[in-house]
XYZ file of C-alpha atoms in Angstrom:
611
model
C 184.383 29.316 -48.110
C 184.671 26.096 -46.096
C 188.208 25.311 -45.032
C 189.771 21.860 -44.923
C 191.504 20.264 -41.965
C 194.831 20.720 -43.744
C 194.192 24.467 -43.955
C 193.628 24.693 -40.208
C 196.790 22.689 -39.476
C 198.892 24.910 -41.753
C 197.348 28.037 -40.212
C 198.037 26.950 -36.637
C 201.614 25.959 -37.418
C 202.260 29.190 -39.306
C 200.900 31.317 -36.452
C 203.022 29.406 -33.911
C 206.162 29.641 -36.070
C 205.767 33.416 -36.325
C 204.555 34.391 -32.851
C 206.444 31.995 -30.572
C 210.002 32.687 -31.824
C 209.227 36.422 -31.941
C 207.985 36.533 -28.340
C 210.882 34.376 -27.182
C 213.347 36.668 -28.949
C 211.765 39.677 -27.247
C 212.091 37.951 -23.870
C 208.365 37.361 -23.338
C 208.531 33.534 -23.376
C 206.941 30.834 -25.503
C 203.677 30.682 -23.505
C 202.901 34.292 -24.351
C 203.756 33.552 -27.985
C 201.161 30.793 -28.149
C 198.575 33.049 -26.483
C 199.214 35.819 -28.995
C 199.000 33.324 -31.870
C 195.657 32.142 -30.522
C 194.356 35.701 -30.252
C 195.306 36.364 -33.876
C 193.662 33.111 -35.025
C 190.495 33.500 -32.968
C 187.237 35.375 -33.433
C 188.779 38.606 -32.094
C 191.649 38.393 -34.581
C 191.553 37.099 -38.161
C 188.710 34.667 -37.307
C 190.484 31.754 -38.989
C 188.782 29.245 -36.696
C 185.389 29.544 -35.029
C 184.953 26.144 -33.344
C 187.020 27.045 -30.312
C 185.115 24.790 -27.911
C 185.628 21.664 -30.036
C 189.302 22.441 -30.436
C 189.668 23.005 -26.688
C 188.598 19.421 -25.978
C 191.450 18.049 -28.090
C 194.000 20.542 -26.801
C 193.225 19.529 -23.194
C 195.411 16.504 -23.832
C 198.358 18.893 -23.613
C 197.479 19.443 -19.967
C 196.904 15.693 -19.575
C 200.395 14.857 -20.827
C 201.880 17.658 -18.720
C 200.247 16.250 -15.597
C 201.567 12.789 -16.420
C 205.119 14.160 -16.676
C 204.690 16.082 -13.417
C 203.609 12.843 -11.763
C 206.714 11.098 -13.096
C 208.912 13.714 -11.411
C 207.388 13.237 -7.981
C 209.584 10.474 -6.592
C 208.956 9.920 -2.885
C 212.690 10.400 -2.149
C 212.804 13.737 -3.966
C 209.713 14.947 -2.177
C 211.167 13.946 1.192
C 214.455 15.807 0.610
C 212.581 19.013 -0.254
C 209.746 18.448 2.208
C 210.215 21.665 4.200
C 210.326 24.021 1.223
C 207.669 22.130 -0.763
C 205.111 21.371 1.902
C 206.005 24.245 4.224
C 206.676 27.192 1.926
C 204.413 25.822 -0.816
C 201.464 25.235 1.493
C 201.735 28.677 3.095
C 201.967 30.344 -0.316
C 198.792 28.704 -1.618
C 196.884 29.316 1.629
C 198.053 32.914 2.137
C 197.531 34.113 -1.435
C 194.299 32.149 -1.746
C 192.939 33.634 1.487
C 193.850 37.217 0.523
C 192.233 36.858 -2.890
C 189.184 35.225 -1.277
C 188.739 38.288 0.941
C 189.061 40.622 -2.042
C 186.589 38.630 -4.124
C 184.062 38.199 -1.303
C 184.089 41.698 0.183
C 185.275 43.943 -2.646
C 183.547 42.267 -5.593
C 180.587 40.738 -3.640
C 180.949 37.204 -4.984
C 179.492 34.137 -3.233
C 181.677 32.094 -0.897
C 182.012 29.215 -3.386
C 183.003 31.509 -6.246
C 185.434 33.381 -3.983
C 187.083 30.108 -2.919
C 187.429 29.139 -6.587
C 188.927 32.540 -7.452
C 191.335 32.280 -4.516
C 192.526 28.837 -5.623
C 193.011 29.947 -9.236
C 194.830 33.176 -8.435
C 197.144 31.479 -5.912
C 198.712 29.484 -8.765
C 201.714 30.704 -10.758
C 202.839 29.831 -14.270
C 205.351 26.979 -14.052
C 206.380 27.397 -17.688
C 206.900 31.156 -17.454
C 208.569 31.258 -14.028
C 211.023 28.435 -14.752
C 211.961 29.986 -18.073
C 212.784 33.322 -16.422
C 214.816 31.590 -13.695
C 216.722 29.498 -16.249
C 217.520 32.493 -18.431
C 219.019 34.295 -15.433
C 220.819 31.190 -14.112
C 218.963 31.468 -10.802
C 217.300 28.064 -10.659
C 220.072 26.530 -8.530
C 220.153 29.392 -6.033
C 218.365 29.370 -2.704
C 215.700 31.701 -4.043
C 215.413 29.675 -7.254
C 214.975 26.438 -5.335
C 212.342 28.108 -3.162
C 210.429 29.276 -6.229
C 210.684 25.799 -7.727
C 209.358 24.278 -4.495
C 206.313 26.541 -4.616
C 205.681 25.667 -8.264
C 206.054 21.977 -7.502
C 203.611 22.163 -4.610
C 201.164 24.097 -6.765
C 201.306 21.301 -9.336
C 200.392 18.880 -6.565
C 197.785 21.223 -5.113
C 196.023 21.483 -8.486
C 195.010 17.837 -8.127
C 193.454 18.509 -4.727
C 191.767 21.623 -6.089
C 190.232 19.646 -8.962
C 189.088 16.977 -6.513
C 187.281 19.459 -4.241
C 185.508 21.307 -7.057
C 182.470 19.008 -6.625
C 182.179 20.289 -3.040
C 181.977 23.854 -4.337
C 179.363 22.650 -6.813
C 177.427 21.237 -3.854
C 177.449 24.643 -2.188
C 176.259 26.350 -5.358
C 173.550 23.721 -5.759
C 172.343 24.320 -2.213
C 172.257 28.059 -2.820
C 170.237 27.491 -5.975
C 167.888 25.114 -4.136
C 168.965 22.059 -6.155
C 169.607 18.507 -4.911
C 173.201 17.770 -3.819
C 173.062 13.967 -3.813
C 174.565 13.686 -7.302
C 177.520 15.858 -6.295
C 178.208 13.687 -3.264
C 178.119 10.586 -5.489
C 180.581 12.265 -7.822
C 182.921 12.987 -4.924
C 182.702 9.363 -3.758
C 183.651 8.224 -7.258
C 186.798 10.336 -7.077
C 187.933 8.720 -3.820
C 187.054 5.179 -4.918
C 188.745 5.505 -8.294
C 191.931 6.852 -6.700
C 192.138 3.855 -4.380
C 191.561 1.334 -7.186
C 194.083 3.131 -9.424
C 196.811 3.155 -6.782
C 196.432 -0.521 -5.841
C 195.975 -1.841 -9.374
C 198.703 0.357 -10.846
C 201.335 -0.693 -8.319
C 200.634 -4.357 -8.981
C 200.266 -4.366 -12.774
C 202.053 -1.460 -14.451
C 205.695 -2.422 -13.900
C 205.356 -6.090 -15.038
C 203.376 -4.937 -18.072
C 205.993 -2.337 -18.984
C 208.729 -4.947 -18.600
C 206.908 -7.252 -21.013
C 206.459 -4.431 -23.555
C 210.083 -3.325 -23.236
C 211.350 -6.882 -23.813
C 210.104 -6.621 -27.418
C 212.803 -3.977 -28.111
C 210.426 -2.063 -30.403
C 210.537 1.626 -29.554
C 207.357 2.441 -31.475
C 205.423 -0.158 -29.448
C 206.839 1.246 -26.207
C 205.782 4.755 -27.301
C 202.347 3.444 -28.268
C 201.940 1.869 -24.838
C 203.003 5.114 -23.144
C 200.328 6.993 -25.096
C 197.798 4.248 -24.379
C 198.578 4.464 -20.663
C 198.023 8.226 -20.483
C 195.004 8.372 -22.779
C 193.498 5.208 -21.275
C 193.688 6.543 -17.725
C 192.196 9.810 -18.921
C 189.360 7.957 -20.660
C 188.513 6.010 -17.496
C 188.421 9.210 -15.463
C 186.283 10.942 -18.074
C 183.749 8.096 -18.006
C 183.444 8.634 -14.265
C 183.083 12.411 -14.749
C 186.481 12.993 -13.138
C 189.205 15.241 -14.535
C 191.329 13.596 -17.230
C 194.364 15.404 -15.824
C 193.839 13.665 -12.474
C 194.027 10.233 -14.116
C 197.199 11.109 -16.012
C 198.804 12.483 -12.869
C 198.057 9.312 -10.922
C 199.573 7.186 -13.704
C 202.725 9.303 -13.536
C 203.068 9.059 -9.758
C 202.706 5.273 -9.895
C 205.697 5.111 -12.258
C 207.801 7.851 -10.619
C 210.189 5.364 -9.008
C 210.192 3.034 -12.006
C 213.295 2.284 -14.063
C 211.242 3.150 -17.156
C 210.606 6.754 -16.074
C 213.199 8.450 -18.302
C 212.118 6.481 -21.364
C 208.473 7.390 -20.745
C 209.370 11.054 -20.286
C 211.307 11.267 -23.536
C 208.551 9.508 -25.496
C 205.720 11.658 -24.112
C 207.544 15.015 -24.128
C 207.096 15.838 -27.881
C 203.353 15.175 -27.713
C 203.058 17.229 -24.550
C 204.900 20.189 -26.069
C 202.776 20.317 -29.212
C 199.468 19.836 -27.433
C 200.354 22.345 -24.711
C 201.077 24.858 -27.460
C 197.693 24.083 -28.992
C 196.092 24.445 -25.550
C 197.525 27.931 -25.028
C 196.498 28.922 -28.554
C 192.909 27.857 -27.905
C 192.975 29.781 -24.638
C 194.058 32.876 -26.552
C 191.290 32.258 -29.088
C 188.657 31.981 -26.350
C 189.465 35.234 -24.527
C 186.726 37.798 -24.951
C 188.711 40.968 -25.564
C 185.556 42.926 -26.196
C 184.979 42.890 -22.443
C 188.494 44.151 -21.788
C 188.063 46.986 -24.282
C 184.643 47.885 -22.877
C 185.918 48.001 -19.262
C 189.639 48.757 -19.418
C 189.750 50.430 -15.999
C 187.979 47.490 -14.362
C 190.419 44.931 -15.790
C 193.424 47.200 -15.254
C 192.472 47.654 -11.618
C 192.027 43.915 -11.075
C 195.443 43.197 -12.633
C 197.154 45.791 -10.404
C 195.380 44.523 -7.272
C 196.268 40.917 -8.069
C 199.954 41.651 -8.745
C 200.225 43.773 -5.604
C 198.552 41.085 -3.477
C 200.756 38.247 -4.706
C 203.986 40.263 -4.521
C 203.169 41.344 -0.955
C 202.431 37.755 0.116
C 205.604 36.418 -1.532
C 207.772 39.046 0.156
C 206.388 37.996 3.555
C 207.083 34.325 2.788
C 210.570 35.128 1.516
C 211.458 36.858 4.769
C 209.887 34.063 6.827
C 211.868 31.322 5.069
C 215.135 33.321 5.105
C 215.586 33.784 1.385
C 218.558 36.176 0.862
C 217.183 39.676 1.355
C 218.307 41.079 -1.999
C 216.695 38.158 -3.860
C 213.289 38.427 -2.209
C 211.879 41.107 -4.577
C 212.713 39.113 -7.700
C 211.425 35.926 -6.057
C 208.145 37.765 -5.412
C 207.906 39.135 -8.954
C 208.710 35.940 -10.817
C 205.750 34.138 -9.183
C 203.302 37.059 -9.363
C 201.390 36.000 -12.494
C 198.523 33.501 -12.524
C 199.401 30.047 -13.858
C 198.180 28.072 -16.829
C 196.382 25.589 -14.565
C 193.938 28.341 -13.654
C 192.492 27.809 -17.136
C 191.974 24.150 -16.277
C 190.277 24.938 -12.969
C 188.045 27.563 -14.537
C 187.048 25.212 -17.340
C 186.204 22.442 -14.873
C 184.321 24.874 -12.639
C 182.266 26.106 -15.581
C 181.411 22.510 -16.425
C 180.180 21.980 -12.847
C 178.213 25.255 -13.046
C 180.084 26.795 -10.116
C 180.451 29.999 -12.154
C 178.390 31.372 -15.006
C 179.671 31.957 -18.531
C 180.241 35.715 -18.124
C 182.224 35.344 -14.890
C 184.270 32.573 -16.461
C 185.172 34.820 -19.407
C 186.172 37.661 -17.079
C 188.417 35.413 -14.981
C 190.038 33.770 -18.028
C 190.756 37.205 -19.473
C 192.261 38.259 -16.138
C 194.531 35.178 -16.052
C 195.705 35.816 -19.601
C 196.346 39.495 -18.843
C 198.585 38.637 -15.874
C 200.628 36.345 -18.113
C 200.808 39.060 -20.760
C 201.952 41.580 -18.140
C 204.601 39.377 -16.449
C 207.410 40.171 -18.932
C 206.602 43.871 -18.562
C 206.686 43.624 -14.756
C 210.068 41.861 -14.947
C 211.386 44.618 -17.216
C 210.144 47.231 -14.735
C 211.930 45.328 -11.969
C 215.196 45.463 -13.940
C 214.895 49.063 -15.130
C 213.370 50.691 -12.056
C 213.846 48.661 -8.878
C 217.355 47.321 -9.570
C 218.585 50.670 -10.892
C 217.162 52.976 -8.220
C 216.366 50.911 -5.141
C 218.718 47.903 -5.100
C 222.340 48.771 -4.449
C 223.562 45.166 -4.745
C 224.437 43.609 -8.077
C 221.825 40.928 -8.624
C 223.689 39.460 -11.559
C 226.144 37.838 -9.153
C 224.748 35.203 -6.840
C 227.067 33.616 -4.255
C 224.288 31.458 -2.868
C 224.507 28.734 -5.509
C 223.227 25.283 -4.629
C 225.102 22.604 -6.559
C 223.003 19.881 -8.159
C 223.225 16.493 -6.473
C 223.627 14.408 -9.621
C 225.653 11.188 -9.689
C 229.248 11.681 -10.915
C 229.231 8.451 -12.961
C 226.900 7.115 -15.644
C 227.215 3.437 -16.580
C 225.731 2.579 -19.978
C 225.157 -1.166 -20.122
C 224.796 -3.293 -17.004
C 225.619 -6.782 -18.190
C 228.501 -8.899 -16.916
C 231.086 -6.174 -17.577
C 229.087 -3.170 -16.360
C 227.981 -4.968 -13.213
C 231.556 -5.412 -11.995
C 232.209 -1.691 -12.440
C 228.936 -0.813 -10.722
C 229.512 -3.158 -7.793
C 232.978 -1.714 -7.205
C 231.613 1.838 -7.175
C 228.669 0.830 -4.994
C 230.977 -0.853 -2.474
C 232.966 2.388 -2.207
C 229.826 4.546 -1.892
C 230.255 6.240 -5.255
C 226.884 7.152 -6.778
C 226.226 6.051 -10.335
C 223.271 6.249 -12.707
C 222.921 2.961 -14.582
C 221.219 2.636 -17.984
C 220.344 -0.623 -19.689
C 218.036 -1.726 -22.496
C 217.280 -5.262 -21.307
C 214.179 -5.379 -19.050
C 214.977 -8.776 -17.500
C 218.460 -7.574 -16.576
C 217.044 -4.403 -15.036
C 214.533 -6.306 -12.937
C 217.249 -8.641 -11.646
C 219.763 -6.008 -10.557
C 217.011 -3.769 -9.137
C 216.284 -6.460 -6.564
C 219.857 -6.125 -5.308
C 219.433 -2.418 -4.581
C 220.901 -0.839 -7.723
C 219.159 2.197 -9.221
C 218.828 1.188 -12.862
C 217.013 3.099 -15.597
C 215.506 1.516 -18.690
C 216.407 3.073 -22.032
C 218.710 3.172 -25.032
C 221.813 5.064 -23.885
C 222.509 6.237 -27.449
C 219.472 8.537 -27.233
C 220.527 12.086 -26.413
C 217.340 12.883 -24.479
C 217.821 9.901 -22.165
C 221.477 10.787 -21.589
C 220.451 14.291 -20.563
C 217.756 12.886 -18.278
C 220.395 10.662 -16.669
C 222.476 13.744 -15.787
C 225.147 13.691 -18.508
C 225.560 17.465 -18.372
C 226.712 17.376 -14.753
C 228.333 13.925 -14.548
C 232.122 13.507 -14.603
C 232.612 10.055 -16.144
C 230.661 7.980 -18.658
C 231.387 4.243 -18.565
C 230.424 2.622 -21.879
C 229.913 -1.102 -21.218
C 227.497 -1.843 -24.071
C 227.794 -5.219 -25.833
C 227.215 -3.848 -29.345
C 230.413 -2.255 -30.688
C 228.546 -0.076 -33.202
C 226.192 1.223 -30.502
C 229.221 1.862 -28.314
C 230.807 4.009 -31.032
C 227.556 5.936 -31.544
C 227.317 6.637 -27.832
C 230.923 7.884 -27.723
C 230.241 10.215 -30.677
C 227.089 11.602 -29.032
C 228.851 12.118 -25.709
C 231.883 13.795 -27.314
C 229.695 16.168 -29.294
C 227.163 17.133 -26.621
C 228.940 16.641 -23.275
C 232.584 17.720 -23.719
C 233.187 17.726 -19.956
C 232.604 13.956 -19.712
C 235.573 11.630 -19.419
C 234.725 8.488 -21.363
C 235.823 5.013 -20.251
C 234.954 2.291 -22.758
C 234.819 -1.498 -22.867
C 236.316 -2.630 -26.196
C 235.070 -5.790 -27.918
C 237.923 -6.363 -30.423
C 240.886 -4.654 -32.077
C 238.754 -2.928 -34.710
C 236.714 -1.482 -31.860
C 239.911 -0.418 -30.077
C 241.196 1.431 -33.146
C 237.836 3.171 -33.648
C 237.931 4.359 -30.036
C 241.525 5.534 -30.403
C 240.417 7.578 -33.429
C 237.975 9.351 -31.109
C 240.639 9.979 -28.449
C 238.730 8.152 -25.711
C 240.368 8.609 -22.310
C 240.402 4.963 -21.157
C 239.971 1.804 -23.270
C 239.763 -1.615 -21.656
C 239.624 -4.804 -23.769
C 237.003 -6.948 -22.098
C 238.914 -10.309 -22.143
C 242.513 -9.141 -22.100
C 243.287 -9.075 -18.362
C 241.301 -12.230 -17.541
C 243.067 -14.095 -20.359
C 246.448 -12.977 -19.068
C 245.621 -14.187 -15.564
C 244.507 -17.538 -16.901
C 247.688 -17.781 -18.998
C 249.799 -17.108 -15.912
C 247.881 -19.820 -14.045
C 248.566 -22.290 -16.884
C 252.332 -21.580 -16.693
C 252.166 -22.028 -12.966
C 250.276 -25.319 -13.403
C 253.080 -26.544 -15.664
C 255.555 -26.133 -12.834
C 256.792 -22.619 -13.414
C 257.585 -20.625 -10.290
C 254.806 -18.174 -9.407
C 257.055 -15.139 -9.832
C 258.172 -16.191 -13.313
C 254.557 -16.870 -14.337
C 253.433 -13.438 -13.179
C 256.446 -11.703 -14.667
C 255.864 -13.368 -18.038
C 252.249 -12.160 -18.059
C 253.300 -8.615 -17.157
C 255.953 -8.536 -19.884
C 253.410 -9.775 -22.414
C 250.921 -7.104 -21.283
C 253.356 -4.197 -21.612
C 254.617 -5.437 -24.970
C 251.109 -5.964 -26.306
C 249.974 -2.465 -25.344
C 253.018 -0.971 -27.055
C 252.409 -3.101 -30.143
C 248.825 -1.804 -30.355
C 250.110 1.762 -30.381
C 252.612 0.936 -33.140
C 250.058 -0.922 -35.259
C 247.578 1.919 -34.808
C 250.018 4.293 -36.479
C 250.278 1.887 -39.460
C 246.614 0.789 -39.621
C 246.124 2.299 -43.097
C 248.921 0.189 -44.606
C 248.212 -3.549 -44.366
C 251.724 -4.603 -45.479
C 253.374 -2.489 -42.796
C 250.959 -3.812 -40.166
C 251.772 -7.450 -41.045
C 255.518 -6.766 -41.027
C 255.280 -4.934 -37.707
C 253.231 -7.747 -36.156
C 255.874 -10.340 -37.193
C 258.639 -8.136 -35.839
C 256.739 -7.715 -32.583
C 256.452 -11.487 -32.130
C 260.201 -11.897 -32.719
C 260.987 -9.070 -30.290
C 258.729 -10.621 -27.664
C 260.452 -14.016 -28.031
C 263.900 -12.419 -27.619
C 262.649 -10.474 -24.594
C 261.430 -13.663 -22.932
C 264.748 -15.430 -23.651
C 266.725 -12.622 -21.999
C 264.357 -12.546 -19.040
C 264.600 -16.328 -18.545
C 268.401 -16.211 -18.662
C 268.384 -13.559 -15.975
C 265.945 -15.478 -13.778
C 267.948 -18.737 -14.132
C 271.045 -16.957 -12.866
C 269.273 -15.249 -9.996
C 267.912 -16.681 -6.835
C 264.651 -18.612 -7.220
C 261.706 -16.830 -5.753
C 258.213 -18.241 -5.568
C 255.140 -16.664 -4.010
C 251.820 -18.421 -4.226
C 249.970 -15.169 -3.500
C 251.456 -12.938 -6.241
C 249.051 -11.854 -8.951
C 249.179 -10.045 -12.262
C 249.160 -6.285 -11.808
């Protein structure tokens, strides 16, 4: 019976909803869950879907979106701060593991040099999704060993681009071996270099002004549509030139890595990336030929053991070389011992360039999937065997914690009010992350050296991206009172550690903020109005001291009156009566103060100001 598209969608979602939560609950991770779901859906499971190759083309956009987000994270400043661990440790890891696997493939399994280089590149990679999840679950990401593992993963993400770019050179070698012409491969390689140059120059000149124009419309759906158009459009251009779509998406991300629109782009692309990456892993699971594994279990088992042993050995050497704490080196080596998801991408591209034949491709893809399947088991063995019998130290306690370097202050809204706060902090060298939703305002203040991010601060995902979980103070300087209240509610609910300082538009806004027990409330015109009032009294001939004193008395009385009226805000009659009484009390207070000042010695200071 022919199935409809709706049937396939329901089947995929059902398989993901069953397998992914189950694997995550068992501690195996979401990636393994998607792979298992794909196996069950594929020809070696329930055979729900047969057109795996067609589905793989669509699911590749998951990798495309992932590469775009990786590019967005690669700010030049961030790369420079981690340059030793990224480009030192990361480079040595890829070269050392790749070289060891090359030797094994070339001498032990008698593969050609080009195929052995490809195998070495693929097996040197680790699973970013799986490794980071394990580190996060154990709260080790901010340790020295966790940062080192992250540096390797980050460099591998960069190295994948170079690996994709040099695949045509391997194709040239295979073509020469086969006696075929290599001129087309050299033309392909030239296209890669030329397109990269055009993309970098054109993107730097055009992307930011175009994004500013789109953002000025204040239509989130149009901004999201442009983000999708940017990623898919770059991928389409690369595809037309027979270049990897992932390479185009990565370049688009790097060009916008230092842009104020980065967080907004990340939050808009992330849902699409997550769904399509899940579909990608499911199609990978569907495409694995388990008949080969069952026919040659010893062959595949031996390759898995050799690969794990090789990578763990290499990682232990690197851990000692880069002075990772000795008791953390074994876990550091284990957590990166599997082969990463980008190996699927490299193998698919290599098959398209005819570097490897179909049978070899199936064997290698099965091997990659098996290492990912085995990683949770290897981690369990580490916990149950190594930690219990060989490691005397308690690895659950880690004194080598590296604190995140996030800004202590977030300023939401950078108009006239927020700018004054930001300039004061900047002058005193206090770091602050600034968020604003007006593109013209962002462009203006960016020229003066402020680090401003585009986005609606009332969006939880953007607040998290701005560092709300580690910040100390949130300054709410948004013009819209309703948006201000929404932001306070979101911050109170999700970031209880944040102290909230708010600009209040009017008394109704003040009372709403008092209901929410906001730490500091500042009425935007109150102090400036008081200063102007004091200047008016002074201009009428009042002594400077009496002018300032009158303003200070009014300020203290007004703040007390607000507290009293707040307690009676539900009873209009009491509020009116209290307001009239407050005016009478203030008049009597001024009369007593003036009598005292008339009897005392006159004192006038032109330089005294309202406190």
